[in-house]
PDB file of C-alpha atoms in Angstrom:
ATOM      1  CA  MET A 348      -0.012  -0.008   0.011  1.00 95.00           C
ATOM      2  CA  GLU A 349       2.844   2.412   0.823  1.00 95.00           C
ATOM      3  CA  GLN A 350       4.465   1.686  -2.528  1.00 96.00           C
ATOM      4  CA  LEU A 351       1.122   2.280  -4.300  1.00 97.00           C
ATOM      5  CA  LYS A 352       0.762   5.635  -2.585  1.00 97.00           C
ATOM      6  CA  GLN A 353       4.215   6.679  -3.736  1.00 97.00           C
ATOM      7  CA  LEU A 354       3.479   5.576  -7.331  1.00 97.00           C
ATOM      8  CA  LEU A 355       0.118   7.381  -7.409  1.00 98.00           C
ATOM      9  CA  THR A 356       1.832  10.517  -6.120  1.00 97.00           C
ATOM     10  CA  ALA A 357       4.527  10.233  -8.764  1.00 97.00           C
ATOM     11  CA  ALA A 358       1.879   9.826 -11.484  1.00 97.00           C
ATOM     12  CA  GLY A 359       0.001  12.915 -10.252  1.00 97.00           C
ATOM     13  CA  ILE A 360      -3.107  10.911  -9.331  1.00 98.00           C
ATOM     14  CA  ALA A 361      -4.921  12.374  -6.326  1.00 98.00           C
ATOM     15  CA  TYR A 362      -6.050  10.202  -3.441  1.00 98.00           C
ATOM     16  CA  LYS A 363      -7.318  10.411   0.109  1.00 98.00           C
ATOM     17  CA  GLU A 364      -6.632   8.019   2.971  1.00 98.00           C
ATOM     18  CA  ASN A 365      -9.284   6.480   5.235  1.00 98.00           C
ATOM     19  CA  GLU A 366     -12.107   8.234   3.388  1.00 98.00           C
ATOM     20  CA  PRO A 367     -15.576   7.366   4.830  1.00 98.00           C
ATOM     21  CA  LEU A 368     -17.493   5.472   2.163  1.00 98.00           C
ATOM     22  CA  ALA A 369     -20.843   6.353   3.697  1.00 98.00           C
ATOM     23  CA  ALA A 370     -20.320   9.803   2.221  1.00 97.00           C
ATOM     24  CA  HIS A 371     -20.002   8.377  -1.302  1.00 97.00           C
ATOM     25  CA  CYS A 372     -23.055   6.080  -1.601  1.00 97.00           C
ATOM     26  CA  THR A 373     -26.796   6.591  -1.570  1.00 96.00           C
ATOM     27  CA  PHE A 374     -27.279   4.073   1.285  1.00 98.00           C
ATOM     28  CA  LYS A 375     -25.174   6.391   3.533  1.00 98.00           C
ATOM     29  CA  ILE A 376     -23.525   3.267   5.001  1.00 98.00           C
ATOM     30  CA  GLY A 377     -19.923   2.086   5.039  1.00 98.00           C
ATOM     31  CA  GLY A 378     -16.636   2.409   6.810  1.00 98.00           C
ATOM     32  CA  PRO A 379     -13.434   3.946   5.452  1.00 98.00           C
ATOM     33  CA  ALA A 380     -11.509   3.080   2.298  1.00 98.00           C
ATOM     34  CA  ARG A 381      -7.777   2.688   2.845  1.00 98.00           C
ATOM     35  CA  LEU A 382      -7.286   4.726  -0.304  1.00 98.00           C
ATOM     36  CA  PHE A 383      -9.912   6.765  -2.168  1.00 98.00           C
ATOM     37  CA  VAL A 384      -8.379   7.444  -5.561  1.00 98.00           C
ATOM     38  CA  GLN A 385      -9.693  10.342  -7.746  1.00 98.00           C
ATOM     39  CA  PRO A 386      -8.464  10.122 -11.324  1.00 97.00           C
ATOM     40  CA  ILE A 387      -9.271  13.146 -13.518  1.00 96.00           C
ATOM     41  CA  ASP A 388      -9.291  11.352 -16.916  1.00 95.00           C
ATOM     42  CA  HIS A 389      -9.286   7.924 -18.549  1.00 94.00           C
ATOM     43  CA  ALA A 390      -5.528   7.785 -18.724  1.00 94.00           C
ATOM     44  CA  GLN A 391      -5.264   8.292 -14.956  1.00 96.00           C
ATOM     45  CA  LEU A 392      -7.986   5.699 -14.349  1.00 96.00           C
ATOM     46  CA  CYS A 393      -6.233   3.076 -16.433  1.00 95.00           C
ATOM     47  CA  ARG A 394      -2.915   3.898 -14.836  1.00 95.00           C
ATOM     48  CA  ALA A 395      -4.380   3.643 -11.311  1.00 96.00           C
ATOM     49  CA  VAL A 396      -5.871   0.220 -12.107  1.00 95.00           C
ATOM     50  CA  ALA A 397      -2.551  -0.948 -13.548  1.00 94.00           C
ATOM     51  CA  LEU A 398      -0.694   0.295 -10.460  1.00 96.00           C
ATOM     52  CA  CYS A 399      -3.125  -1.483  -8.109  1.00 96.00           C
ATOM     53  CA  LYS A 400      -2.671  -4.718 -10.005  1.00 93.00           C
ATOM     54  CA  ALA A 401       1.126  -4.364 -10.065  1.00 93.00           C
ATOM     55  CA  GLN A 402       1.182  -3.796  -6.301  1.00 95.00           C
ATOM     56  CA  GLY A 403      -1.287  -6.531  -5.527  1.00 95.00           C
ATOM     57  CA  VAL A 404      -3.803  -4.086  -4.004  1.00 97.00           C
ATOM     58  CA  ARG A 405      -7.465  -4.908  -4.417  1.00 97.00           C
ATOM     59  CA  TYR A 406      -9.500  -2.172  -6.053  1.00 97.00           C
ATOM     60  CA  TYR A 407     -13.128  -1.226  -6.662  1.00 96.00           C
ATOM     61  CA  LEU A 408     -14.551   1.136  -9.262  1.00 96.00           C
ATOM     62  CA  LEU A 409     -17.201   3.467  -7.854  1.00 96.00           C
ATOM     63  CA  GLY A 410     -19.592   5.553  -9.904  1.00 92.00           C
ATOM     64  CA  ASN A 411     -22.468   7.377  -8.250  1.00 92.00           C
ATOM     65  CA  GLY A 412     -22.588   4.852  -5.404  1.00 94.00           C
ATOM     66  CA  SER A 413     -26.260   4.160  -5.989  1.00 91.00           C
ATOM     67  CA  ASN A 414     -26.130   0.366  -6.243  1.00 90.00           C
ATOM     68  CA  ILE A 415     -23.824  -0.744  -3.477  1.00 94.00           C
ATOM     69  CA  LEU A 416     -23.675  -1.595   0.212  1.00 97.00           C
ATOM     70  CA  PHE A 417     -20.225  -0.980   1.686  1.00 97.00           C
ATOM     71  CA  ALA A 418     -19.188  -3.033   4.686  1.00 97.00           C
ATOM     72  CA  ASP A 419     -19.130  -1.439   8.165  1.00 98.00           C
ATOM     73  CA  GLU A 420     -15.428  -2.104   8.429  1.00 98.00           C
ATOM     74  CA  GLY A 421     -14.821  -0.317   5.126  1.00 97.00           C
ATOM     75  CA  TYR A 422     -12.720  -1.384   2.182  1.00 98.00           C
ATOM     76  CA  ASN A 423      -9.177  -2.629   2.689  1.00 97.00           C
ATOM     77  CA  GLY A 424      -7.884  -1.516  -0.696  1.00 98.00           C
ATOM     78  CA  ALA A 425      -8.298   1.268  -3.219  1.00 98.00           C
ATOM     79  CA  VAL A 426     -11.688   2.664  -4.214  1.00 98.00           C
ATOM     80  CA  LEU A 427     -11.391   4.372  -7.621  1.00 98.00           C
ATOM     81  CA  ASP A 428     -13.870   7.231  -7.950  1.00 96.00           C
ATOM     82  CA  VAL A 429     -14.945   7.172 -11.585  1.00 94.00           C
ATOM     83  CA  SER A 430     -17.288  10.158 -11.014  1.00 91.00           C
ATOM     84  CA  SER A 431     -14.257  12.384 -10.297  1.00 93.00           C
ATOM     85  CA  MET A 432     -13.205  12.221 -13.928  1.00 93.00           C
ATOM     86  CA  GLN A 433     -13.724  15.342 -16.030  1.00 88.00           C
ATOM     87  CA  ASP A 434     -15.975  13.500 -18.491  1.00 91.00           C
ATOM     88  CA  ALA A 435     -18.291  15.151 -20.958  1.00 92.00           C
ATOM     89  CA  VAL A 436     -20.984  14.353 -23.551  1.00 96.00           C
ATOM     90  CA  GLU A 437     -20.267  14.754 -27.249  1.00 97.00           C
ATOM     91  CA  VAL A 438     -23.039  15.098 -29.782  1.00 97.00           C
ATOM     92  CA  HIS A 439     -22.659  13.809 -33.346  1.00 97.00           C
ATOM     93  CA  GLY A 440     -25.954  14.041 -35.187  1.00 97.00           C
ATOM     94  CA  THR A 441     -28.293  11.591 -33.453  1.00 97.00           C
ATOM     95  CA  GLN A 442     -25.488   9.910 -31.492  1.00 98.00           C
ATOM     96  CA  LEU A 443     -24.248  10.849 -28.010  1.00 98.00           C
ATOM     97  CA  THR A 444     -20.883   9.697 -26.716  1.00 98.00           C
ATOM     98  CA  ALA A 445     -20.411  10.029 -22.985  1.00 97.00           C
ATOM     99  CA  GLY A 446     -17.562   9.255 -20.602  1.00 96.00           C
ATOM    100  CA  ALA A 447     -18.090   6.632 -17.866  1.00 95.00           C
ATOM    101  CA  GLY A 448     -18.258   9.236 -15.115  1.00 94.00           C
ATOM    102  CA  VAL A 449     -21.123  11.188 -16.700  1.00 96.00           C
ATOM    103  CA  ARG A 450     -24.317  10.974 -14.639  1.00 94.00           C
ATOM    104  CA  LEU A 451     -27.348   9.628 -16.442  1.00 94.00           C
ATOM    105  CA  SER A 452     -29.297  12.774 -15.566  1.00 93.00           C
ATOM    106  CA  ALA A 453     -26.740  14.872 -17.451  1.00 95.00           C
ATOM    107  CA  LEU A 454     -26.815  12.512 -20.429  1.00 97.00           C
ATOM    108  CA  CYS A 455     -30.633  12.685 -20.587  1.00 96.00           C
ATOM    109  CA  LYS A 456     -30.600  16.487 -20.326  1.00 96.00           C
ATOM    110  CA  THR A 457     -28.130  16.660 -23.229  1.00 97.00           C
ATOM    111  CA  ALA A 458     -30.430  14.482 -25.328  1.00 98.00           C
ATOM    112  CA  LEU A 459     -33.336  16.797 -24.466  1.00 97.00           C
ATOM    113  CA  GLU A 460     -31.349  19.913 -25.383  1.00 97.00           C
ATOM    114  CA  HIS A 461     -30.653  18.420 -28.820  1.00 97.00           C
ATOM    115  CA  GLY A 462     -34.186  17.089 -29.370  1.00 97.00           C
ATOM    116  CA  LEU A 463     -33.073  13.437 -29.278  1.00 98.00           C
ATOM    117  CA  THR A 464     -35.404  10.701 -28.038  1.00 97.00           C
ATOM    118  CA  GLY A 465     -34.682   7.255 -26.589  1.00 97.00           C
ATOM    119  CA  LEU A 466     -33.185   7.961 -23.214  1.00 96.00           C
ATOM    120  CA  GLU A 467     -36.263   9.262 -21.386  1.00 96.00           C
ATOM    121  CA  PHE A 468     -36.528   6.024 -19.330  1.00 93.00           C
ATOM    122  CA  ALA A 469     -33.089   6.685 -17.807  1.00 93.00           C
ATOM    123  CA  TYR A 470     -34.011  10.080 -16.384  1.00 92.00           C
ATOM    124  CA  GLY A 471     -34.024   9.662 -12.656  1.00 87.00           C
ATOM    125  CA  ILE A 472     -31.894   6.510 -12.532  1.00 89.00           C
ATOM    126  CA  PRO A 473     -29.232   7.691 -10.028  1.00 88.00           C
ATOM    127  CA  GLY A 474     -26.187   6.279 -11.710  1.00 90.00           C
ATOM    128  CA  THR A 475     -23.341   7.011 -14.104  1.00 94.00           C
ATOM    129  CA  VAL A 476     -22.947   5.926 -17.733  1.00 96.00           C
ATOM    130  CA  GLY A 477     -20.226   3.449 -16.739  1.00 94.00           C
ATOM    131  CA  GLY A 478     -22.376   1.717 -14.143  1.00 93.00           C
ATOM    132  CA  ALA A 479     -25.495   1.758 -16.313  1.00 94.00           C
ATOM    133  CA  VAL A 480     -23.698   0.055 -19.195  1.00 95.00           C
ATOM    134  CA  TYR A 481     -21.896  -2.407 -16.907  1.00 94.00           C
ATOM    135  CA  MET A 482     -25.182  -3.742 -15.533  1.00 91.00           C
ATOM    136  CA  ASN A 483     -27.446  -2.941 -18.492  1.00 93.00           C
ATOM    137  CA  ALA A 484     -29.605  -0.671 -16.333  1.00 91.00           C
ATOM    138  CA  GLY A 485     -33.213  -0.223 -17.270  1.00 89.00           C
ATOM    139  CA  ALA A 486     -36.662   0.833 -16.211  1.00 86.00           C
ATOM    140  CA  TYR A 487     -40.264   0.711 -17.456  1.00 86.00           C
ATOM    141  CA  GLY A 488     -39.484  -2.030 -19.961  1.00 88.00           C
ATOM    142  CA  VAL A 489     -36.543  -0.258 -21.615  1.00 91.00           C
ATOM    143  CA  CYS A 490     -32.823  -0.784 -20.953  1.00 93.00           C
ATOM    144  CA  MET A 491     -29.398   0.422 -22.101  1.00 95.00           C
ATOM    145  CA  ALA A 492     -29.197  -2.340 -24.688  1.00 95.00           C
ATOM    146  CA  ASP A 493     -32.053  -0.659 -26.581  1.00 96.00           C
ATOM    147  CA  VAL A 494     -30.121   2.539 -27.167  1.00 97.00           C
ATOM    148  CA  LEU A 495     -26.492   1.559 -27.055  1.00 96.00           C
ATOM    149  CA  GLU A 496     -24.367   1.688 -30.197  1.00 97.00           C
ATOM    150  CA  SER A 497     -20.918   0.799 -28.816  1.00 97.00           C
ATOM    151  CA  VAL A 498     -18.807   0.826 -25.669  1.00 97.00           C
ATOM    152  CA  ARG A 499     -15.155   1.651 -25.223  1.00 96.00           C
ATOM    153  CA  VAL A 500     -13.494  -0.431 -22.458  1.00 95.00           C
ATOM    154  CA  TYR A 501     -10.134  -0.931 -20.781  1.00 94.00           C
ATOM    155  CA  LYS A 502      -8.994  -4.501 -20.376  1.00 91.00           C
ATOM    156  CA  PRO A 503      -6.283  -4.709 -17.676  1.00 86.00           C
ATOM    157  CA  ALA A 504      -3.381  -6.910 -18.661  1.00 75.00           C
ATOM    158  CA  ARG A 505      -2.971 -10.241 -16.865  1.00 65.00           C
ATOM    159  CA  GLN A 506       0.797  -9.849 -16.713  1.00 48.00           C
ATOM    160  CA  LEU A 507       2.080  -6.302 -16.101  1.00 46.00           C
ATOM    161  CA  ASP A 508       5.415  -4.813 -17.167  1.00 45.00           C
ATOM    162  CA  ASP A 509       7.565  -3.215 -14.497  1.00 40.00           C
ATOM    163  CA  ASP A 510       6.573   0.424 -15.050  1.00 38.00           C
ATOM    164  CA  THR A 511       2.910  -0.413 -15.879  1.00 39.00           C
ATOM    165  CA  ARG A 512       2.822   2.116 -18.707  1.00 39.00           C
ATOM    166  CA  GLY A 513       0.567   0.912 -21.496  1.00 41.00           C
ATOM    167  CA  SER A 514      -0.420  -2.198 -19.575  1.00 46.00           C
ATOM    168  CA  GLY A 515      -3.673  -3.605 -20.898  1.00 61.00           C
ATOM    169  CA  ASN A 516      -5.696  -2.767 -23.959  1.00 88.00           C
ATOM    170  CA  ILE A 517      -8.425  -0.324 -24.889  1.00 92.00           C
ATOM    171  CA  ILE A 518     -11.093  -2.049 -26.960  1.00 92.00           C
ATOM    172  CA  GLU A 519     -14.324  -0.851 -28.579  1.00 94.00           C
ATOM    173  CA  PHE A 520     -17.265  -3.285 -28.721  1.00 95.00           C
ATOM    174  CA  ASP A 521     -20.437  -2.967 -30.730  1.00 95.00           C
ATOM    175  CA  VAL A 522     -23.558  -3.525 -28.688  1.00 95.00           C
ATOM    176  CA  ASP A 523     -24.207  -6.961 -30.180  1.00 94.00           C
ATOM    177  CA  GLU A 524     -20.812  -8.148 -28.870  1.00 95.00           C
ATOM    178  CA  LEU A 525     -21.661  -7.276 -25.214  1.00 93.00           C
ATOM    179  CA  ASN A 526     -24.059 -10.153 -24.377  1.00 90.00           C
ATOM    180  CA  LEU A 527     -26.392  -7.715 -22.680  1.00 90.00           C
ATOM    181  CA  GLY A 528     -29.196  -9.290 -20.622  1.00 89.00           C
ATOM    182  CA  TYR A 529     -31.241  -8.546 -17.498  1.00 85.00           C
ATOM    183  CA  ARG A 530     -28.759  -6.710 -15.268  1.00 85.00           C
ATOM    184  CA  LYS A 531     -25.758  -8.445 -16.879  1.00 87.00           C
ATOM    185  CA  SER A 532     -23.199  -7.894 -19.582  1.00 92.00           C
ATOM    186  CA  ARG A 533     -19.945  -9.262 -20.975  1.00 93.00           C
ATOM    187  CA  ILE A 534     -18.296  -6.194 -19.470  1.00 93.00           C
ATOM    188  CA  ALA A 535     -19.077  -7.496 -15.976  1.00 91.00           C
ATOM    189  CA  ASP A 536     -18.325 -11.116 -16.843  1.00 91.00           C
ATOM    190  CA  ASP A 537     -14.926 -10.393 -18.389  1.00 91.00           C
ATOM    191  CA  GLY A 538     -13.769  -7.757 -15.874  1.00 90.00           C
ATOM    192  CA  PHE A 539     -13.622  -4.890 -18.383  1.00 93.00           C
ATOM    193  CA  ILE A 540     -13.695  -1.240 -17.303  1.00 94.00           C
ATOM    194  CA  VAL A 541     -16.017   1.116 -19.164  1.00 95.00           C
ATOM    195  CA  LEU A 542     -14.349   4.298 -20.402  1.00 96.00           C
ATOM    196  CA  SER A 543     -17.101   5.678 -22.612  1.00 96.00           C
ATOM    197  CA  ALA A 544     -20.289   4.664 -24.419  1.00 97.00           C
ATOM    198  CA  THR A 545     -22.025   5.808 -27.600  1.00 98.00           C
ATOM    199  CA  PHE A 546     -25.834   5.928 -27.757  1.00 98.00           C
ATOM    200  CA  ASN A 547     -27.871   5.823 -30.967  1.00 97.00           C
ATOM    201  CA  LEU A 548     -30.956   8.003 -30.567  1.00 98.00           C
ATOM    202  CA  ALA A 549     -33.649   9.396 -32.856  1.00 98.00           C
ATOM    203  CA  PRO A 550     -34.864  12.929 -33.656  1.00 98.00           C
ATOM    204  CA  GLY A 551     -37.843  13.862 -31.468  1.00 97.00           C
ATOM    205  CA  ASN A 552     -40.000  16.725 -30.252  1.00 97.00           C
ATOM    206  CA  ALA A 553     -38.317  18.445 -27.326  1.00 96.00           C
ATOM    207  CA  ALA A 554     -41.622  19.227 -25.597  1.00 97.00           C
ATOM    208  CA  MET A 555     -42.706  15.563 -25.797  1.00 97.00           C
ATOM    209  CA  ILE A 556     -39.284  14.357 -24.619  1.00 97.00           C
ATOM    210  CA  LYS A 557     -39.465  16.656 -21.603  1.00 96.00           C
ATOM    211  CA  ALA A 558     -43.048  15.555 -20.854  1.00 97.00           C
ATOM    212  CA  ASP A 559     -41.970  11.906 -20.920  1.00 95.00           C
ATOM    213  CA  MET A 560     -38.949  12.627 -18.656  1.00 94.00           C
ATOM    214  CA  ASP A 561     -41.170  14.492 -16.204  1.00 94.00           C
ATOM    215  CA  ASP A 562     -43.655  11.631 -16.250  1.00 94.00           C
ATOM    216  CA  TYR A 563     -40.985   9.040 -15.432  1.00 91.00           C
ATOM    217  CA  ARG A 564     -39.625  11.250 -12.652  1.00 90.00           C
ATOM    218  CA  GLN A 565     -43.075  11.733 -11.177  1.00 92.00           C
ATOM    219  CA  ARG A 566     -43.746   7.977 -11.278  1.00 91.00           C
ATOM    220  CA  ARG A 567     -40.557   7.376  -9.325  1.00 90.00           C
ATOM    221  CA  GLU A 568     -41.392  10.008  -6.773  1.00 91.00           C
ATOM    222  CA  ASP A 569     -44.925   8.639  -6.316  1.00 93.00           C
ATOM    223  CA  LYS A 570     -43.923   4.962  -5.956  1.00 92.00           C
ATOM    224  CA  GLN A 571     -40.401   4.871  -4.596  1.00 93.00           C
ATOM    225  CA  PRO A 572     -38.967   5.987  -1.193  1.00 95.00           C
ATOM    226  CA  LEU A 573     -36.664   8.599  -2.672  1.00 93.00           C
ATOM    227  CA  ASP A 574     -36.773  10.627   0.553  1.00 94.00           C
ATOM    228  CA  MET A 575     -34.781   7.885   2.428  1.00 96.00           C
ATOM    229  CA  PRO A 576     -31.267   6.556   1.896  1.00 97.00           C
ATOM    230  CA  SER A 577     -31.241   3.280  -0.063  1.00 97.00           C
ATOM    231  CA  ALA A 578     -29.513   1.523  -2.920  1.00 94.00           C
ATOM    232  CA  GLY A 579     -32.595   1.647  -5.081  1.00 90.00           C
ATOM    233  CA  SER A 580     -34.585  -1.411  -6.050  1.00 89.00           C
ATOM    234  CA  THR A 581     -32.842  -4.121  -4.038  1.00 91.00           C
ATOM    235  CA  PHE A 582     -33.741  -7.426  -5.733  1.00 91.00           C
ATOM    236  CA  LYS A 583     -33.589  -8.861  -9.187  1.00 85.00           C
ATOM    237  CA  ARG A 584     -37.045  -9.659 -10.484  1.00 85.00           C
ATOM    238  CA  PRO A 585     -37.936 -13.375 -10.191  1.00 89.00           C
ATOM    239  CA  GLU A 586     -39.183 -14.715 -13.501  1.00 88.00           C
ATOM    240  CA  GLY A 587     -42.929 -14.168 -13.731  1.00 91.00           C
ATOM    241  CA  HIS A 588     -43.093 -12.207 -10.475  1.00 92.00           C
ATOM    242  CA  PHE A 589     -42.260  -8.872  -8.835  1.00 92.00           C
ATOM    243  CA  ALA A 590     -39.998  -9.001  -5.798  1.00 94.00           C
ATOM    244  CA  GLY A 591     -41.797  -6.108  -4.048  1.00 95.00           C
ATOM    245  CA  LYS A 592     -45.198  -7.826  -4.247  1.00 96.00           C
ATOM    246  CA  LEU A 593     -43.773 -11.157  -2.987  1.00 97.00           C
ATOM    247  CA  ILE A 594     -42.217  -9.383   0.016  1.00 97.00           C
ATOM    248  CA  MET A 595     -45.389  -7.485   0.701  1.00 97.00           C
ATOM    249  CA  ASP A 596     -47.517 -10.664   0.445  1.00 97.00           C
ATOM    250  CA  ALA A 597     -45.130 -12.313   2.951  1.00 97.00           C
ATOM    251  CA  GLY A 598     -46.155  -9.645   5.476  1.00 97.00           C
ATOM    252  CA  LEU A 599     -42.821  -7.900   5.602  1.00 98.00           C
ATOM    253  CA  ARG A 600     -43.836  -4.359   4.712  1.00 97.00           C
ATOM    254  CA  GLY A 601     -42.078  -2.090   7.245  1.00 97.00           C
ATOM    255  CA  HIS A 602     -40.169  -5.012   8.852  1.00 98.00           C
ATOM    256  CA  ALA A 603     -36.936  -3.742  10.430  1.00 98.00           C
ATOM    257  CA  VAL A 604     -33.636  -4.991  11.737  1.00 98.00           C
ATOM    258  CA  GLY A 605     -31.814  -2.267  13.665  1.00 98.00           C
ATOM    259  CA  GLY A 606     -31.905   0.814  11.469  1.00 98.00           C
ATOM    260  CA  ALA A 607     -32.640  -1.066   8.250  1.00 98.00           C
ATOM    261  CA  GLN A 608     -36.236  -1.371   7.113  1.00 98.00           C
ATOM    262  CA  VAL A 609     -38.291  -2.841   4.284  1.00 98.00           C
ATOM    263  CA  SER A 610     -39.805   0.310   2.778  1.00 97.00           C
ATOM    264  CA  GLU A 611     -43.409   1.089   3.711  1.00 97.00           C
ATOM    265  CA  LYS A 612     -43.829   2.763   0.330  1.00 96.00           C
ATOM    266  CA  HIS A 613     -42.284   0.085  -1.942  1.00 96.00           C
ATOM    267  CA  CYS A 614     -41.392  -3.351  -0.523  1.00 97.00           C
ATOM    268  CA  GLY A 615     -38.739  -3.885  -3.176  1.00 96.00           C
ATOM    269  CA  PHE A 616     -36.565  -1.292  -1.419  1.00 97.00           C
ATOM    270  CA  ILE A 617     -34.579  -1.691   1.760  1.00 98.00           C
ATOM    271  CA  VAL A 618     -34.018   1.730   3.301  1.00 98.00           C
ATOM    272  CA  ASN A 619     -31.683   3.189   5.895  1.00 98.00           C
ATOM    273  CA  ALA A 620     -34.358   4.389   8.280  1.00 98.00           C
ATOM    274  CA  ASP A 621     -32.242   5.209  11.286  1.00 97.00           C
ATOM    275  CA  HIS A 622     -28.453   5.031  11.160  1.00 97.00           C
ATOM    276  CA  ALA A 623     -28.520   1.482   9.793  1.00 98.00           C
ATOM    277  CA  THR A 624     -25.320  -0.537   9.573  1.00 98.00           C
ATOM    278  CA  ALA A 625     -24.337  -2.841   6.748  1.00 98.00           C
ATOM    279  CA  ALA A 626     -24.877  -5.732   9.180  1.00 98.00           C
ATOM    280  CA  ASP A 627     -28.472  -4.533   9.751  1.00 98.00           C
ATOM    281  CA  VAL A 628     -29.142  -4.474   6.012  1.00 98.00           C
ATOM    282  CA  ASP A 629     -27.509  -7.878   5.482  1.00 97.00           C
ATOM    283  CA  GLU A 630     -29.521  -9.507   8.242  1.00 97.00           C
ATOM    284  CA  LEU A 631     -32.753  -7.959   6.994  1.00 97.00           C
TER     285      LEU A 631
END
């Protein structure tokens, strides 16, 4: 770890020590990360990953922190903050290309500004482009696979050279090469790291796009416990069923363990109702 800190410093990559992870996730739960690394661009992100691998330090890529429960004892390794990158959205006709650290809300707003339709479903999903592509995020019967054109990824090398410069490969995959399914992708299966993604949209009416975005946002506000810390919808949908209804039918609406509670508003959510610990959530 000491050697990694020295190498990060030499590479000009910023980091913090013993950073509380509760401050970086929507559950508001989690102990400190030994190192909290904040790359400013894709080159620094790839270099940080290569350095972690070379030094044998475990690492975790963190986007908006909206789909994770960090342990109470924290993370004994390096958390790489993808959202710290100075990523942007580029517009080329009906295509948008966005860096992994761009928040979905910003991506959707860019589409709206340019009168492009197709991403309305993603407005309100509290994640980043990288995380959304990694898990093929979706809502209301639409998912990333429906609008993705291609994804640019970093593949860390198995064997690293001594100075780690240039270790690994940057590859671009078309959407049909990604094996996208319900909350899964080749990116996750093969350990790739998303750098950017290109979305293929269609011309639309800006007023109608905004109306649809507002409708999706209102539906979320009406049905989901957005006023309480959580990691969003907690469970994968069992085939032919809805997890929230099964939990409700089991009589567990509002059931609590410590500060963790099955949401009264939507039983598919576990919420941090009162200073919950990761152990509370896990037991619940």
